[in-house]
Amino acid sequence: MALATHRTSEFDRDTAVTRRAPGVYDAHLSAGWTIIQAVNGGYLLALMGRALGDALPHPDPMSVTAHYLTASVPGPAVIRTEVVRTGRTMSTGTATLVQFAEDGSEVERLRVLAAYGDLGALPDDVRTTAKPPAIPPYEHCLGTDSAPDGRPAIPGSTAIAERLALRLDPATAGWAVGAPSGKGEMRAWFGLADGREPDPLSLLLTVDALPPTAFEMGLSGWVPTVELTAHIRSRPAPGPLRVAITTRNLAGGFLEEDAEVWDSEDRLVAQSRQLARALLQG
């Protein structure tokens, strides 16, 4: 597969924003990144990151926190940014995304607070006890198409699945064949289907693009994000990413998802935590 450049990648086209005025951007939420009918939260985070990257003087998202207020739908949107502070090594900004109701009134979809810096200027010193997730080789994992070794494909009824090169660890894909493990775990190889290489902006999508851990806990249906914080730790090396997500506590109809993203050089390049609603069935 030929690698897509940033100019030709569907991800970059669909996260493009047009500056209408200082701090005001027009955007179009693509139906290609939906889950059922709602626009995926990681895609929205990347879209907001694109606008903030234009508004702030530093190039890379380092910490991005989003509160999802109402479900976004495909169609036009407006992003408004505000520069809160600029410093020598980091800058901070906020952004809101709004869409319009049938009567023309604004509906705020999400609000973001973000810190930007230069990941390329960070020191090389790494001291960590974290280890990359143990995932079977890519060809032994399950995709939305048929796996090369003849394993059954995982079911995919969402548009976003067609835009991802996603291969799930069979140990965390029991839900796809009606036999969830009961554990709050999801692990996968991850990339974009058109071959676009990962970068800090696409990592904002990556942390929220796998099936929810609730599926492997025996739940079904939409798991809407309430709040999501992503930390981008390094510019990823070319090649497929490995993503591991865990949930330790489901209570009161809410669960947390802690994600780690590792690059092809075994570096932890992104981390996130989100709070999400879970559909509990009696």
XYZ file of C-alpha atoms in Angstrom:
282
model
C 0.000 0.000 0.000
C 1.373 3.394 -0.954
C 1.671 5.711 2.000
C -0.627 8.695 2.019
C 0.993 12.054 2.473
C -0.495 14.593 4.834
C -1.783 16.429 1.769
C -3.655 13.400 0.387
C -4.704 11.705 3.635
C -8.413 11.493 4.365
C -7.678 12.207 8.022
C -6.015 15.503 7.141
C -8.707 16.501 4.700
C -11.443 15.739 7.226
C -9.721 17.610 10.069
C -9.019 20.683 7.942
C -10.213 24.022 9.301
C -10.557 27.401 7.595
C -9.690 30.530 9.539
C -12.563 32.968 9.079
C -11.248 35.572 11.525
C -8.671 35.598 14.328
C -9.703 32.780 16.661
C -12.692 31.689 14.527
C -12.535 28.616 12.267
C -15.041 26.943 9.982
C -15.021 23.150 9.888
C -17.067 20.296 8.455
C -17.604 17.200 10.580
C -17.278 14.272 8.216
C -19.767 11.395 8.330
C -16.800 9.109 7.668
C -15.734 9.255 11.328
C -19.029 8.349 12.969
C -19.937 5.591 15.408
C -23.564 4.713 14.696
C -24.739 8.312 14.138
C -22.455 10.284 16.471
C -19.075 11.696 15.447
C -16.156 9.931 17.150
C -14.620 11.777 20.101
C -11.014 11.166 19.062
C -11.682 12.606 15.606
C -13.253 15.664 17.251
C -10.238 16.016 19.539
C -7.922 15.985 16.515
C -10.094 18.566 14.766
C -9.875 20.860 17.788
C -6.151 20.178 17.950
C -5.812 21.333 14.338
C -7.453 24.682 15.123
C -5.447 25.181 18.317
C -2.246 24.355 16.457
C -2.984 27.282 14.152
C -3.933 29.646 16.979
C -0.993 28.891 19.315
C 2.698 29.622 18.638
C 3.981 26.128 19.547
C 3.615 23.209 17.121
C 2.619 20.157 19.160
C -0.261 19.210 21.476
C 1.126 18.019 24.812
C -1.906 17.947 27.111
C -5.458 18.233 25.800
C -8.590 17.959 27.942
C -12.047 17.879 26.373
C -15.510 17.910 27.916
C -18.122 16.487 25.537
C -21.320 18.420 26.190
C -23.661 17.163 23.466
C -23.318 14.599 20.690
C -21.807 16.055 17.504
C -23.384 15.224 14.154
C -21.949 15.316 10.622
C -22.133 18.730 9.011
C -20.861 22.282 9.408
C -19.353 23.488 12.671
C -17.564 26.534 14.045
C -14.524 26.375 16.330
C -13.619 29.377 18.462
C -10.191 29.528 20.079
C -8.673 31.762 22.729
C -4.997 32.108 23.592
C -4.779 31.984 27.391
C -1.020 32.251 27.846
C 2.141 32.039 25.794
C 5.582 31.314 27.190
C 9.000 30.392 25.894
C 8.455 26.618 25.881
C 4.688 26.176 26.188
C 1.457 27.935 25.341
C -2.088 27.345 26.550
C -5.385 27.857 24.771
C -9.050 26.990 24.886
C -11.430 26.019 22.107
C -15.155 25.449 21.764
C -16.976 23.693 18.955
C -20.540 24.666 18.136
C -23.118 23.506 15.632
C -26.483 25.010 14.799
C -29.998 23.779 15.553
C -32.808 23.953 13.013
C -33.931 27.309 14.441
C -30.426 28.714 13.932
C -29.456 28.708 17.611
C -25.976 27.590 18.624
C -25.446 24.243 20.333
C -22.082 23.807 22.025
C -20.715 20.319 21.415
C -17.411 20.292 23.295
C -14.972 22.518 25.114
C -11.200 22.000 25.218
C -8.296 23.279 27.299
C -4.878 22.477 25.822
C -1.167 23.013 26.395
C 1.117 23.072 23.345
C 4.902 22.860 23.108
C 7.674 21.503 20.908
C 8.054 17.745 21.354
C 11.205 17.832 19.245
C 12.910 20.064 21.805
C 12.353 17.780 24.792
C 15.361 16.090 26.455
C 16.102 12.467 25.578
C 16.262 11.276 29.215
C 13.621 8.537 29.777
C 13.117 6.755 33.098
C 10.104 4.471 33.062
C 8.727 1.239 34.434
C 6.101 1.111 31.678
C 6.345 -1.732 29.170
C 4.788 -2.133 25.717
C 1.657 -4.315 25.644
C 2.079 -7.938 24.658
C 0.064 -8.245 21.437
C 0.274 -11.160 18.964
C 1.794 -10.406 15.551
C -0.341 -8.226 13.295
C -1.254 -11.110 10.993
C -2.618 -13.116 13.943
C -4.969 -10.385 15.114
C -8.547 -9.660 14.045
C -9.578 -6.840 11.731
C -12.848 -5.530 10.373
C -11.986 -7.407 7.193
C -10.972 -11.057 7.189
C -7.684 -11.713 8.927
C -4.952 -13.129 6.655
C -4.850 -16.424 8.542
C -8.563 -17.027 7.992
C -9.767 -15.944 11.427
C -13.246 -14.402 11.427
C -13.473 -10.669 11.104
C -14.708 -8.493 13.943
C -18.106 -6.938 13.261
C -17.984 -3.321 12.170
C -21.147 -1.335 11.551
C -19.596 2.085 11.978
C -18.161 4.335 9.295
C -14.957 5.003 11.213
C -13.964 1.326 10.959
C -13.383 1.749 7.212
C -10.789 4.448 7.856
C -8.699 2.514 10.350
C -6.138 -0.243 9.929
C -7.176 -1.887 13.188
C -6.225 -5.386 14.344
C -7.521 -6.506 17.727
C -5.705 -8.880 20.043
C -7.910 -12.032 19.971
C -7.656 -12.181 23.778
C -9.642 -8.926 23.937
C -12.049 -9.617 21.072
C -14.289 -12.264 22.612
C -17.200 -9.806 22.465
C -17.076 -9.995 18.664
C -18.080 -13.675 18.742
C -20.488 -13.438 21.667
C -17.989 -14.558 24.316
C -16.655 -11.482 26.138
C -13.935 -12.198 28.691
C -15.497 -10.030 31.381
C -12.239 -8.096 31.696
C -12.031 -4.391 30.957
C -9.233 -4.702 28.402
C -8.791 -3.833 24.741
C -5.522 -4.135 22.808
C -4.799 -3.607 19.134
C -2.416 -2.684 16.369
C -3.497 0.682 15.027
C -2.969 2.756 11.912
C -4.896 4.736 9.336
C -6.265 2.717 6.427
C -4.745 4.987 3.784
C -1.265 4.460 5.219
C -0.735 7.947 6.634
C 2.035 7.765 9.213
C 1.252 8.759 12.820
C 2.093 12.173 14.220
C 1.150 14.082 17.404
C -2.152 15.257 15.915
C -3.280 11.794 14.822
C -2.437 10.452 18.289
C -5.402 12.502 19.545
C -7.571 10.252 17.370
C -5.718 7.082 18.350
C -6.467 7.290 22.073
C -10.230 7.097 21.400
C -10.571 4.973 18.273
C -10.674 1.376 19.578
C -13.915 -0.408 20.478
C -14.850 0.430 24.078
C -13.672 -1.829 26.885
C -17.348 -2.084 27.895
C -17.831 -4.547 25.020
C -15.366 -6.977 26.569
C -17.155 -6.491 29.926
C -20.327 -7.875 28.383
C -22.080 -4.564 27.686
C -23.308 -3.331 24.316
C -24.394 -0.110 22.691
C -22.987 3.379 22.534
C -20.458 4.379 25.234
C -20.397 8.200 25.022
C -17.364 10.063 26.348
C -17.986 12.607 29.103
C -14.397 13.830 29.540
C -11.120 12.872 27.872
C -7.580 13.972 28.701
C -4.739 13.029 26.352
C -1.025 13.466 27.013
C 1.226 13.367 23.947
C 4.700 12.350 25.121
C 6.749 12.093 21.940
C 6.559 12.338 18.174
C 5.900 8.758 17.041
C 8.221 6.857 14.743
C 6.819 5.662 11.401
C 5.010 2.355 11.457
C 2.038 0.769 13.198
C 1.110 1.741 16.739
C 0.129 -0.537 19.593
C -2.719 0.567 21.831
C -3.699 -0.889 25.194
C -6.806 0.273 27.072
C -7.934 -0.853 30.514
C -10.938 -0.248 32.751
C -10.689 -1.054 36.446
C -13.934 0.369 37.767
C -17.459 0.480 36.386
C -19.832 2.026 38.909
C -23.007 4.081 38.779
C -23.234 3.723 35.022
C -19.803 5.265 34.398
C -16.416 3.752 33.628
C -12.891 5.015 33.057
C -10.648 4.008 30.163
C -6.880 4.366 30.569
C -5.035 4.172 27.250
C -1.375 3.797 26.336
C -0.046 4.192 22.784
C 3.351 2.749 21.831
C 5.209 3.355 18.581
C 7.283 1.020 16.417
C 10.417 1.840 18.438
C 8.814 0.714 21.733
C 8.337 4.261 23.008
C 5.301 5.331 25.001
C 4.119 8.200 22.798
C 0.661 8.938 24.225
C -1.446 8.321 27.301
C -5.045 9.175 28.074
C -7.844 8.767 30.565
C -11.500 9.237 29.821
C -14.736 9.023 31.750
C -17.585 7.482 29.773
C -21.166 6.436 30.291
C -21.951 2.748 30.078
C -25.294 1.335 28.972
C -26.321 -1.025 31.786
C -28.881 -3.658 30.919
C -31.022 -5.241 33.579
